CSV table of C-alpha atoms in Angstrom, one decimal:
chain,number,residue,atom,x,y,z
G,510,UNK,CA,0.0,0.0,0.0
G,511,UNK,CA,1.0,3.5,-0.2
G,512,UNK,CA,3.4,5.2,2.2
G,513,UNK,CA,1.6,6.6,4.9
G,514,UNK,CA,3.3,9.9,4.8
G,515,UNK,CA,2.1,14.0,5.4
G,516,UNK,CA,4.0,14.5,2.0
G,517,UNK,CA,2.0,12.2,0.1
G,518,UNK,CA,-1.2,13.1,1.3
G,519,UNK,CA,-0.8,16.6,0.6
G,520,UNK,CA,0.7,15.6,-3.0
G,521,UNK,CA,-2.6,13.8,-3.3
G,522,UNK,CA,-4.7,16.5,-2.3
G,523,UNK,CA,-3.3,18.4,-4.5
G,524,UNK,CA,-4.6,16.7,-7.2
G,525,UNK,CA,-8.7,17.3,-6.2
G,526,UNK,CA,-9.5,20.0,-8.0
G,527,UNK,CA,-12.9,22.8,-6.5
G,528,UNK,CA,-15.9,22.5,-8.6
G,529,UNK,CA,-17.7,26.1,-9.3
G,530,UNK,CA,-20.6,26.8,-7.8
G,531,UNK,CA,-22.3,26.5,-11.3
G,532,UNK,CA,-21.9,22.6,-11.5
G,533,UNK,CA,-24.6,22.4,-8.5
G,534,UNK,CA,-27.8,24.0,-6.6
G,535,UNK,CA,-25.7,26.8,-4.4
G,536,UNK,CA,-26.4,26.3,-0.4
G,537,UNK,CA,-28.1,29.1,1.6
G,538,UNK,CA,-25.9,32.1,2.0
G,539,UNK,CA,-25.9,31.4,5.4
G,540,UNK,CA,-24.4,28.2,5.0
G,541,UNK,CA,-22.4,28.7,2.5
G,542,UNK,CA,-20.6,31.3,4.0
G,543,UNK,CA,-20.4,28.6,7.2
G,544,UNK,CA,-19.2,26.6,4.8
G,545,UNK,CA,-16.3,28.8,3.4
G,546,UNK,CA,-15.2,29.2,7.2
G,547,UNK,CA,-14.8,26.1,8.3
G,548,UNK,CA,-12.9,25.0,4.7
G,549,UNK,CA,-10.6,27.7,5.0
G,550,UNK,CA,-9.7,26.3,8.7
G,551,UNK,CA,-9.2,23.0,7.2
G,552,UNK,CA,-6.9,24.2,4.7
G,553,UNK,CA,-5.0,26.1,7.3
G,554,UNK,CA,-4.4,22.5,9.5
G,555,UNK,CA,-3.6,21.4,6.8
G,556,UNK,CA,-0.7,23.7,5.6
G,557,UNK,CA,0.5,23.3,9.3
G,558,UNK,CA,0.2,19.5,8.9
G,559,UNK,CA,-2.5,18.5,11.2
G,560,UNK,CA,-4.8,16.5,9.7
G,561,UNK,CA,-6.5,15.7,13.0
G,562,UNK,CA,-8.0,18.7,13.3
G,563,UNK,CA,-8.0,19.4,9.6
G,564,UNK,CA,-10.8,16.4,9.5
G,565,UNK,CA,-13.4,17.4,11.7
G,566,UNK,CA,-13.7,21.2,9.7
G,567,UNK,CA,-13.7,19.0,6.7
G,568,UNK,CA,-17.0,17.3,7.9
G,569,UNK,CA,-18.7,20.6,8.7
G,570,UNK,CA,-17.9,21.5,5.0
G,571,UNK,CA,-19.6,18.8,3.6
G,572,UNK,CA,-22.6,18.9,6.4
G,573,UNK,CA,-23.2,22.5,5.1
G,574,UNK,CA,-22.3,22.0,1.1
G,575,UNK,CA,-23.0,18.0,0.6
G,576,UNK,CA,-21.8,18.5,-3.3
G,577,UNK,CA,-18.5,20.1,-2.9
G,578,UNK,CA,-15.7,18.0,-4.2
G,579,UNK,CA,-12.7,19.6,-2.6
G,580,UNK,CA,-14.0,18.5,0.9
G,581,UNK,CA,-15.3,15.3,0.4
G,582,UNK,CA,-11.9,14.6,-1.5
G,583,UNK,CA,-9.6,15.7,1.2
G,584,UNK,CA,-11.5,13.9,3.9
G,585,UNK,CA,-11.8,11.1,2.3
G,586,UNK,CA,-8.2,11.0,1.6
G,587,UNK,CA,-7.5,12.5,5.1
G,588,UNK,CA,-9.7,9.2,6.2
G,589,UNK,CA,-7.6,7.2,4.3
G,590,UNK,CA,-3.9,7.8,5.9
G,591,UNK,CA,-5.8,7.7,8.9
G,592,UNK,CA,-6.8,4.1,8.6
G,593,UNK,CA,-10.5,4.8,8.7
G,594,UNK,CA,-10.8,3.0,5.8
G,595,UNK,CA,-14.5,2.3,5.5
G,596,UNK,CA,-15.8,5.5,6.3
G,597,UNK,CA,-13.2,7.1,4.1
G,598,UNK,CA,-15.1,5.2,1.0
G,599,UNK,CA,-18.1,7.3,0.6
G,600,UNK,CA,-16.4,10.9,0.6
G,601,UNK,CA,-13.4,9.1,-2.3
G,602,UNK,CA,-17.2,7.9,-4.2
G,603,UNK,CA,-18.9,11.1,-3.6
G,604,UNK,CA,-15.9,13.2,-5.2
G,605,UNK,CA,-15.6,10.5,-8.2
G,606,UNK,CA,-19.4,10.9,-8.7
G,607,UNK,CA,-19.0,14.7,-8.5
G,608,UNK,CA,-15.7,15.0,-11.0
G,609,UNK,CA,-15.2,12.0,-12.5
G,610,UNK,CA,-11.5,12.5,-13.7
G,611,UNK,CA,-9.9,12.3,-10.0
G,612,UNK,CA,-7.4,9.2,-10.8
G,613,UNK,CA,-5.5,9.5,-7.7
G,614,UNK,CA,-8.4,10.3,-5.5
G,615,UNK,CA,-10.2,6.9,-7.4
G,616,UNK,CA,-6.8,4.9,-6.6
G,617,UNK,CA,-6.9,5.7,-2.8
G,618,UNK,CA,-10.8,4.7,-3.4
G,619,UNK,CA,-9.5,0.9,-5.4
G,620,UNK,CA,-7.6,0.9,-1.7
G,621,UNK,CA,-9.7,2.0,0.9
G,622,UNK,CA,-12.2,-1.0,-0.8
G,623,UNK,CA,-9.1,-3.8,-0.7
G,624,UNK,CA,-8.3,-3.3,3.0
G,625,UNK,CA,-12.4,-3.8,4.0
G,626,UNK,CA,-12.9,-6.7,1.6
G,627,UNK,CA,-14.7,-4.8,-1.3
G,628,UNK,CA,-12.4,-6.9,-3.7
G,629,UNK,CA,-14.4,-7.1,-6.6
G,630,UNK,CA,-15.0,-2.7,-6.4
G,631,UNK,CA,-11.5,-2.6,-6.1
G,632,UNK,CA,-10.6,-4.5,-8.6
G,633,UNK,CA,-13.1,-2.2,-11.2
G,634,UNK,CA,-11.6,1.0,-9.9
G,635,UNK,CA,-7.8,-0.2,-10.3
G,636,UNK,CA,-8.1,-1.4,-13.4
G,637,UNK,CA,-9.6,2.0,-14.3
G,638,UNK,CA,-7.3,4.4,-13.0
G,639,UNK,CA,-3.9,2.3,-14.1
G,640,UNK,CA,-3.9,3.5,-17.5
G,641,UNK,CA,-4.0,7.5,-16.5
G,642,UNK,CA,-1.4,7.0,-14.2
G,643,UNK,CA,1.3,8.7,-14.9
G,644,UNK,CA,3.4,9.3,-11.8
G,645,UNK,CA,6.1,6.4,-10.8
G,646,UNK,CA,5.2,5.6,-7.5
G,647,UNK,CA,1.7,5.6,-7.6
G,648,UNK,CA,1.7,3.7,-10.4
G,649,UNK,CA,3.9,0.5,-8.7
G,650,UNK,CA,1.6,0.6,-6.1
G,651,UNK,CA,-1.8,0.7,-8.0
G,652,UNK,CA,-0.3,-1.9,-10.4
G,653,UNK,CA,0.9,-4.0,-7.5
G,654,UNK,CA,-2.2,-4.4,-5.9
G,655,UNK,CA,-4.4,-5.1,-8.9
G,656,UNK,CA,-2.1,-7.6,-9.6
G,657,UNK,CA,-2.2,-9.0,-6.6
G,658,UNK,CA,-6.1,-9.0,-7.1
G,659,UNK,CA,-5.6,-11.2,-10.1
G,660,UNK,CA,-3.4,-13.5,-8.3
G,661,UNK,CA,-5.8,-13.4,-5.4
G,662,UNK,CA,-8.7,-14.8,-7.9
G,663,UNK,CA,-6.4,-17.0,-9.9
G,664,UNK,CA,-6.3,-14.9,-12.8
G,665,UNK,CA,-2.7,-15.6,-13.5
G,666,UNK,CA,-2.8,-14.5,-17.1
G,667,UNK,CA,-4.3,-10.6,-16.2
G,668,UNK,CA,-2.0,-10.4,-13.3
G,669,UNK,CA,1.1,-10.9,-15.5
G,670,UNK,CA,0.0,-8.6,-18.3
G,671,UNK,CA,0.3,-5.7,-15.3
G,672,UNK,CA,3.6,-7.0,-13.7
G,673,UNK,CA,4.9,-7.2,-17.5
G,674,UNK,CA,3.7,-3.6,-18.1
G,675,UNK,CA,5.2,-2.1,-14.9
G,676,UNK,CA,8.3,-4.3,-16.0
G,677,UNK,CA,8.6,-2.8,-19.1
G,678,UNK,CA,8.2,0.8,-17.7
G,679,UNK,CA,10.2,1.1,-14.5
G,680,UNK,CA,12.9,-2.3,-14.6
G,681,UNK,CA,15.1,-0.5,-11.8
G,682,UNK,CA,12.2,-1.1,-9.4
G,683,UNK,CA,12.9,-4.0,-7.2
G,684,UNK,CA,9.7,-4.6,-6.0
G,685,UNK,CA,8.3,-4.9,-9.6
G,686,UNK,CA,10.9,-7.3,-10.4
G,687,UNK,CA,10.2,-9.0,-7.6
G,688,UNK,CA,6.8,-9.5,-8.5
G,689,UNK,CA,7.6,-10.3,-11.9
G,690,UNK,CA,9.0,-13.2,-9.9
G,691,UNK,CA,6.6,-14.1,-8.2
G,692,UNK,CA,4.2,-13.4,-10.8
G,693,UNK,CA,5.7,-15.8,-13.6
G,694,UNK,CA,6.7,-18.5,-11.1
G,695,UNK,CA,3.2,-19.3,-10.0
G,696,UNK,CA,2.4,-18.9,-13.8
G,697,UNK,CA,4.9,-21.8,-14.6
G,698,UNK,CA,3.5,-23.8,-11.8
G,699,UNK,CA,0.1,-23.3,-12.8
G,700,UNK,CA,1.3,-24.2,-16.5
G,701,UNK,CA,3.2,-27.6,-15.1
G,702,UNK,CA,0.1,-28.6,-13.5
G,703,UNK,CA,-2.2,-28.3,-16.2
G,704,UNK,CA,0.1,-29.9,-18.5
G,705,UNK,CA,0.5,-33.3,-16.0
G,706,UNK,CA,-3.3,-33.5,-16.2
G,707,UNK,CA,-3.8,-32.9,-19.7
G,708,UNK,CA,-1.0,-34.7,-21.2
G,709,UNK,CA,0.9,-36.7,-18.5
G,710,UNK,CA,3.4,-39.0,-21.0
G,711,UNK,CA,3.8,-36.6,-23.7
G,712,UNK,CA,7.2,-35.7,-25.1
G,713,UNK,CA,6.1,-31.5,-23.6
G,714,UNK,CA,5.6,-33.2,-20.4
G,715,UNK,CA,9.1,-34.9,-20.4
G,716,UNK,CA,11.4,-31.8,-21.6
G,717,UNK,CA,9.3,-29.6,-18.7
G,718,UNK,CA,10.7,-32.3,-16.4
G,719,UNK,CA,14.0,-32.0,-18.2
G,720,UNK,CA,13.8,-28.2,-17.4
G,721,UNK,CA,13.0,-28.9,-13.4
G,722,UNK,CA,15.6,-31.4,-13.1
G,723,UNK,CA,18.3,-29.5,-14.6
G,724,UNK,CA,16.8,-26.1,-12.4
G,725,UNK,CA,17.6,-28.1,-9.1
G,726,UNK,CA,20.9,-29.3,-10.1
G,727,UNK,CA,19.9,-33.1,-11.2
G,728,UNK,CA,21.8,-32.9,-14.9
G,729,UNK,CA,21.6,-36.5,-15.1
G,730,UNK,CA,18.1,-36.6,-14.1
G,731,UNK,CA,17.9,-33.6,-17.2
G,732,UNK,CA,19.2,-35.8,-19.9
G,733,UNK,CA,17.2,-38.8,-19.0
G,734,UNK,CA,14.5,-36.6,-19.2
G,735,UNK,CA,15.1,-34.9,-22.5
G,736,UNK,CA,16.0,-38.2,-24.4
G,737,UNK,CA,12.7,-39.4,-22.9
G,738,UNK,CA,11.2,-36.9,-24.3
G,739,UNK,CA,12.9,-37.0,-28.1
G,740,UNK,CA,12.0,-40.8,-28.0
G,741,UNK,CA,8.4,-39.7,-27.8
G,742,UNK,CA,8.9,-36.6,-30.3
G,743,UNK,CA,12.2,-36.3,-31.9
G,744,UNK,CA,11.4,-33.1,-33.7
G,745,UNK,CA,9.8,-31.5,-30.7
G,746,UNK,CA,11.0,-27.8,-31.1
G,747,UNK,CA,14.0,-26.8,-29.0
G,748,UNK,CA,14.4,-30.2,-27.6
G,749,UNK,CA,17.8,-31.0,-29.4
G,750,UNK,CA,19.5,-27.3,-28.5
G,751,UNK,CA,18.4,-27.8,-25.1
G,752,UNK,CA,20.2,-31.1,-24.5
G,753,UNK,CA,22.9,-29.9,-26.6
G,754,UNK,CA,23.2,-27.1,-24.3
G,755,UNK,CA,23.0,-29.4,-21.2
G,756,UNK,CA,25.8,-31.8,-22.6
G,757,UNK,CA,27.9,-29.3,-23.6
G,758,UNK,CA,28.6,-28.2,-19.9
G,759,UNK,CA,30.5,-31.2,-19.1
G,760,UNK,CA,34.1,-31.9,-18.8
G,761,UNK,CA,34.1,-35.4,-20.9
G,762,UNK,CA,35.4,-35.3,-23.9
G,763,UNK,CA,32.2,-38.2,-24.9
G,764,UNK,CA,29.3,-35.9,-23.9
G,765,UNK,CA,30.7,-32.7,-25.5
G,766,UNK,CA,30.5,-34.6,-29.0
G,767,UNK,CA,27.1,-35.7,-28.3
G,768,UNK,CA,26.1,-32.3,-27.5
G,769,UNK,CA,27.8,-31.3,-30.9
G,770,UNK,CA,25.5,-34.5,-32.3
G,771,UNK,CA,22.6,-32.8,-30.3
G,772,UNK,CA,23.2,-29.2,-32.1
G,773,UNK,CA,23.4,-30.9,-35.9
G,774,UNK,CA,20.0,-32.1,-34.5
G,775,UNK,CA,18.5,-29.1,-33.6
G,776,UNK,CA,20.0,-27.8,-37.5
G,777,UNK,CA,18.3,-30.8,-39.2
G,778,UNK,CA,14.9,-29.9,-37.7
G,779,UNK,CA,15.2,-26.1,-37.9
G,780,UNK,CA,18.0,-24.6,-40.4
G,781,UNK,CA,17.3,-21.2,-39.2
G,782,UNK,CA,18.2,-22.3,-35.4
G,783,UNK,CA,20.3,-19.3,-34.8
G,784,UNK,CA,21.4,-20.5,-31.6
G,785,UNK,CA,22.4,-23.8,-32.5
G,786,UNK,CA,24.5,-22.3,-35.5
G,787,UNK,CA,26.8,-20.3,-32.7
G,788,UNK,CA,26.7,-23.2,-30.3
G,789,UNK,CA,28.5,-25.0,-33.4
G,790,UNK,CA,30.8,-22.2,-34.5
G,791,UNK,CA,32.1,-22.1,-30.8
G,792,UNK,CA,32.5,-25.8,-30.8
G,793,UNK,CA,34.6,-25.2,-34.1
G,794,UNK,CA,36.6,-22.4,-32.4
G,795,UNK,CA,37.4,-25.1,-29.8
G,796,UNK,CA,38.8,-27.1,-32.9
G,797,UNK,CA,41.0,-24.3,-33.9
G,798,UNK,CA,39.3,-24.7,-37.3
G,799,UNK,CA,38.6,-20.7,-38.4
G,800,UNK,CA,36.7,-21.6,-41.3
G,801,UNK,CA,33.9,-23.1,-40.0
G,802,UNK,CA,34.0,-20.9,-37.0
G,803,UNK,CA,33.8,-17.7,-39.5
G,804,UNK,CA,30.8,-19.6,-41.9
G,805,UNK,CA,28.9,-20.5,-39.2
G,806,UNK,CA,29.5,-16.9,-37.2
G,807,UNK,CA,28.6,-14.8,-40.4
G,808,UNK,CA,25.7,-17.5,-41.0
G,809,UNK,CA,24.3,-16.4,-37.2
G,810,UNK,CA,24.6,-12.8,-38.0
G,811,UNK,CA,22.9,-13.2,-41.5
G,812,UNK,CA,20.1,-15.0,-39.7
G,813,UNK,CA,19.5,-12.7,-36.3
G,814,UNK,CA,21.1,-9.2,-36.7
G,815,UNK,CA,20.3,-8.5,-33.3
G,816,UNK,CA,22.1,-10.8,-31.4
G,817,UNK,CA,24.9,-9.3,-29.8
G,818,UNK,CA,26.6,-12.6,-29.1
G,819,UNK,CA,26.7,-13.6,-32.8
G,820,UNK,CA,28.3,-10.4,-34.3
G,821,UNK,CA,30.8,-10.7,-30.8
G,822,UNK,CA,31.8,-14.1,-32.0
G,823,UNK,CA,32.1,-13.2,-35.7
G,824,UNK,CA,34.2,-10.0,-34.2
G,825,UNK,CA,36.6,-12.2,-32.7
G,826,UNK,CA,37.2,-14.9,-35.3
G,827,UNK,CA,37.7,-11.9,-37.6
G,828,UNK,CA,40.5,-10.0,-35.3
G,829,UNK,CA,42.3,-14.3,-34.9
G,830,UNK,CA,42.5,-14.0,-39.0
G,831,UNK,CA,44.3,-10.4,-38.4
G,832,UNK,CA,40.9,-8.4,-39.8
G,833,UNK,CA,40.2,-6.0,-37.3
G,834,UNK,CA,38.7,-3.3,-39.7
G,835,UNK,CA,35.8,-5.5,-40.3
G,836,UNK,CA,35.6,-6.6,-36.4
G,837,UNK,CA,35.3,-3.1,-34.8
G,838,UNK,CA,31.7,-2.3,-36.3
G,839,UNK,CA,30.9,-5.3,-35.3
G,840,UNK,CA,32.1,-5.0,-31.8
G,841,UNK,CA,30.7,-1.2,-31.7
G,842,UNK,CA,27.4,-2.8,-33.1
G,843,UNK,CA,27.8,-5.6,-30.2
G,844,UNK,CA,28.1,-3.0,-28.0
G,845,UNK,CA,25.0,-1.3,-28.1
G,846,UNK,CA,23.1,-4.4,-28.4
G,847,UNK,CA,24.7,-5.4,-25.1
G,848,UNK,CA,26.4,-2.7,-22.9
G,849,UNK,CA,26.9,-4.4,-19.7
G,850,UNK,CA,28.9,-7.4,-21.9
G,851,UNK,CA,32.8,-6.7,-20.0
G,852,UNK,CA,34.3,-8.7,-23.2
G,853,UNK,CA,32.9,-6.8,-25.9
G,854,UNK,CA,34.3,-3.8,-23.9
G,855,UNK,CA,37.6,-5.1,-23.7
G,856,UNK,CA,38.3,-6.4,-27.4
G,857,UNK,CA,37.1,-2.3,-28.3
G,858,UNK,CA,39.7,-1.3,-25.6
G,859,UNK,CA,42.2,-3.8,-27.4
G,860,UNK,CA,41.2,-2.5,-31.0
G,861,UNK,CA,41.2,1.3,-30.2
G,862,UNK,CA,44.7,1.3,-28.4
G,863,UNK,CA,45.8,-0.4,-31.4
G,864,UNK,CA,44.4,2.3,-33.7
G,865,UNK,CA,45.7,4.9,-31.2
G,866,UNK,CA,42.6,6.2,-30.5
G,867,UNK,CA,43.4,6.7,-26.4
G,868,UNK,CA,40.6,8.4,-25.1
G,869,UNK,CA,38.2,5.3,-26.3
G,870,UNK,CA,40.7,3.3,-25.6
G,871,UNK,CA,40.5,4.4,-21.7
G,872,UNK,CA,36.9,4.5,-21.4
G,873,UNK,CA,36.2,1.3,-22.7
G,874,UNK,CA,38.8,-0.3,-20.0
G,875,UNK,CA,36.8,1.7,-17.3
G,876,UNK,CA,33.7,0.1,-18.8
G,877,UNK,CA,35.1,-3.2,-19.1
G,878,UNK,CA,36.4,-3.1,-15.2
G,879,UNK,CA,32.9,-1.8,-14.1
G,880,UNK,CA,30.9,-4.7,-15.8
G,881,UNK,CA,33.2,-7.1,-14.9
G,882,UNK,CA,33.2,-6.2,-10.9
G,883,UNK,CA,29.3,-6.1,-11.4
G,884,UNK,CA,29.4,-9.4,-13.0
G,885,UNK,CA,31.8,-11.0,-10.7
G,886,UNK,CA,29.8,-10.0,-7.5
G,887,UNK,CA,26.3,-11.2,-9.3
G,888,UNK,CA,28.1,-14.8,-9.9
G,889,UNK,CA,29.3,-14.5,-6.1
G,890,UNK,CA,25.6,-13.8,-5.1
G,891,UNK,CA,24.1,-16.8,-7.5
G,892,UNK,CA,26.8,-19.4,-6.7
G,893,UNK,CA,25.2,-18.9,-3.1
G,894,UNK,CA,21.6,-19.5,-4.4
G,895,UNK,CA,22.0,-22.1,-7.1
G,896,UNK,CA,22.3,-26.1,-6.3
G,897,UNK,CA,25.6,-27.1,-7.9
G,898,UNK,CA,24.3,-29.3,-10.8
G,899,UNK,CA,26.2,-33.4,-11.1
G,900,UNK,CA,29.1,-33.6,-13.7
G,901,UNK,CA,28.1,-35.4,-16.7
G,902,UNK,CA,29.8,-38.4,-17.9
G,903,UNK,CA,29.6,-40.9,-20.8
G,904,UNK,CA,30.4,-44.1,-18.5
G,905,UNK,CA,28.4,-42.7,-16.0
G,906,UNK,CA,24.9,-42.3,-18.0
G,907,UNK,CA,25.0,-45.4,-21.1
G,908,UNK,CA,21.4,-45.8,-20.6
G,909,UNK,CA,20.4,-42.0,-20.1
G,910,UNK,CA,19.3,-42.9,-16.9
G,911,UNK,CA,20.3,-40.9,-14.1
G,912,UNK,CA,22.4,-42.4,-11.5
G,913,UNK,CA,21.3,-45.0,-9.1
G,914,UNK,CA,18.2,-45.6,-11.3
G,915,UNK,CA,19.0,-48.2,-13.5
């Protein structure tokens, strides 16, 4: 929920705007007059911040003038920080009714109904207000919430279309990143579970097993689960790269040309497999053989443009062959694909002190220092979190069963 501060509550207030006297029947003089006592006295606490005895001059107002907004909209946001949260409801409705374009005033309201229950009104007055939002924090926390609505309801689906907007709008925000998270880990769960009921022994099933195996560290387990799953489907898409990736992690000499076997596969079923095609040319690079590592680097490129990983790898099987013309765009194009990447840095430090160009040369060192101790203290933090996963070994795993299992 919102932070319960005097600053925000006066930011909100300043966002209810006074309705002329033209937009309803005018009170009595006598009251009106009453009326424009006791709201000048409110505003007066409330420039002194004290909202305790900015409230009960607020009620007065709207006694004496039931239809103006700027009181009913201040108590009810006054209410609101208070923790009165029910009767803070009908003064946020009555101003909505009265000017129908208060979004902030409606967001506190999509609030004030959450905390007493209301869920289904607060859900309808979230989801209106989000869009007009415009300010960051108020729009994390309205977003939040009606997220958390959908989750609350099971409405996976809606609730990740908001985490994914907020995503996309502020990604420096840990708590929106946090319940992007969430958000898509109950998603998957929800996904695994209808897929076990639906289609128990299919080839999906097996490679999503694959994928939770290898997630808590059981490679073995991975494999089994992956050649399970080509036995049932051996063209099922992304099946092949994904074992080939798996395979390729492991120290024995075996597995690595299975994973290379595994990444032919993957080229067989889908000739524009991008990812497969550098997974080969760094296989090739392994080999010492340039000309394959060159084809199949320029092939990547030709296929995906955008992939800053490709056009690094084609930059630096171009500078081994002594063409470092041709590498820098690549690297500079690299580079803004992919800023925080240390090593493109460092191959434009390498290229620009060797074209004497030592300002660039300098600030790509800095860059490359800065990545890499960001880098290096992520890997620190993950190593902490991940489970180490088994090696993989050829005599270990003949059968593709995990150890202990045969």
């Amino acid at each position: 929920m919102p932070v319960k501060s005097i600053v925000f509550v006066l930011f909100l207030l300043s966002a209810v705007s006074i309705v002329s006297a033209g937009q309803a029947a005018s009170p009595a003089p006598s009251d009106k007059d009453q009326a424009a006592q006791h709201q000048r006295l409110a505003q007066q606490y409330l420039r002194e911040q004290k909202p305790d005895l900015a409230i009960p001059e607020l009620k007065k107002v709207v006694e004496l003038d039931p239809n103006n907004v700027d009181a009913r909209g201040n108590l009810g946001v006054l209410l609101f920080f208070r923790g009165e949260y029910a009767e803070s409801i009908p003064q946020l409705q009555a101003a909505i009714n009265l000017q129908p374009n208060l979004g902030k005033v409606r967001a506190l309201l999509g609030f004030a109904e959450e905390h007493t229950s209301h869920l289904a009104d607060a859900r309808k007055d979230l989801e209106a207000v989000f869009p007009t939002i415009e300010e960051r924090k108020l729009k994390i926390e309205v977003g939040l919430d009606l997220a958390g609505l959908y989750t609350a309801s099971d409405d996976l689906d809606h609730a990740a279309g908001i985490v994914t907007q907020l995503k996309t709008a502020y990604p420096d925000a840990p708590e929106v990143l946090y319940a992007a998270y969430r958000t898509y880990a109950d998603l998957s769960g929800e996904s695994m579970v209808s897929l076990s009921l639906v289609a128990p022994d299919s080839a999906q099933m097996h490679q999503l097993l694959a994928h939770e195996e290898n997630r808590e560290g059981n490679t073995n387990g991975a494999i089994a689960q992956y050649r399970k799953a080509i036995a049932i489907d051996s063209h099922l898409p992304g099946v092949h790269y994904e074992l080939g990736e798996l395979l390729h992690t492991s120290e024995d000499p075996v597995v690595k040309k299975e994973a290379e076997q595994e990444y032919r596969a993957a080229l067989a079923d889908n000739p524009h497999d991008e990812k497969a095609i550098c997974a080969l040319a760094e296989i090739a690079a392994t080999k010492g053989d340039f000309h394959e590592e060159y084809e199949d680097y320029s092939k990547a490129v030709e296929l995906q443009p955008a992939d800053a990983t490709a056009k690094l790898g084609l930059a630096k099987v171009l500078i081994d062959m002594d063409q470092s013309d041709k590498a820098l765009p690549l690297l500079q194009a690299s580079e803004q694909l992919e800023p925080t990447d240390s090593i493109v840095h460092y191959r434009l430090a390498t290229l620009y002190r060797k074209a004497g160009r030592v300002d660039d040369a300098r600030r790509e060192v800095e860059l490359y220092k800065k990545y890499k101790d960001m880098k290096d203290k992520l890997r620190a933090v993950y190593k902490e979190l991940q489970v180490q996963p088994d090696e993989i070994r050829a005599d270990e795993n003949p059968d593709g069963e995990p150890p202990g299992k045969k």
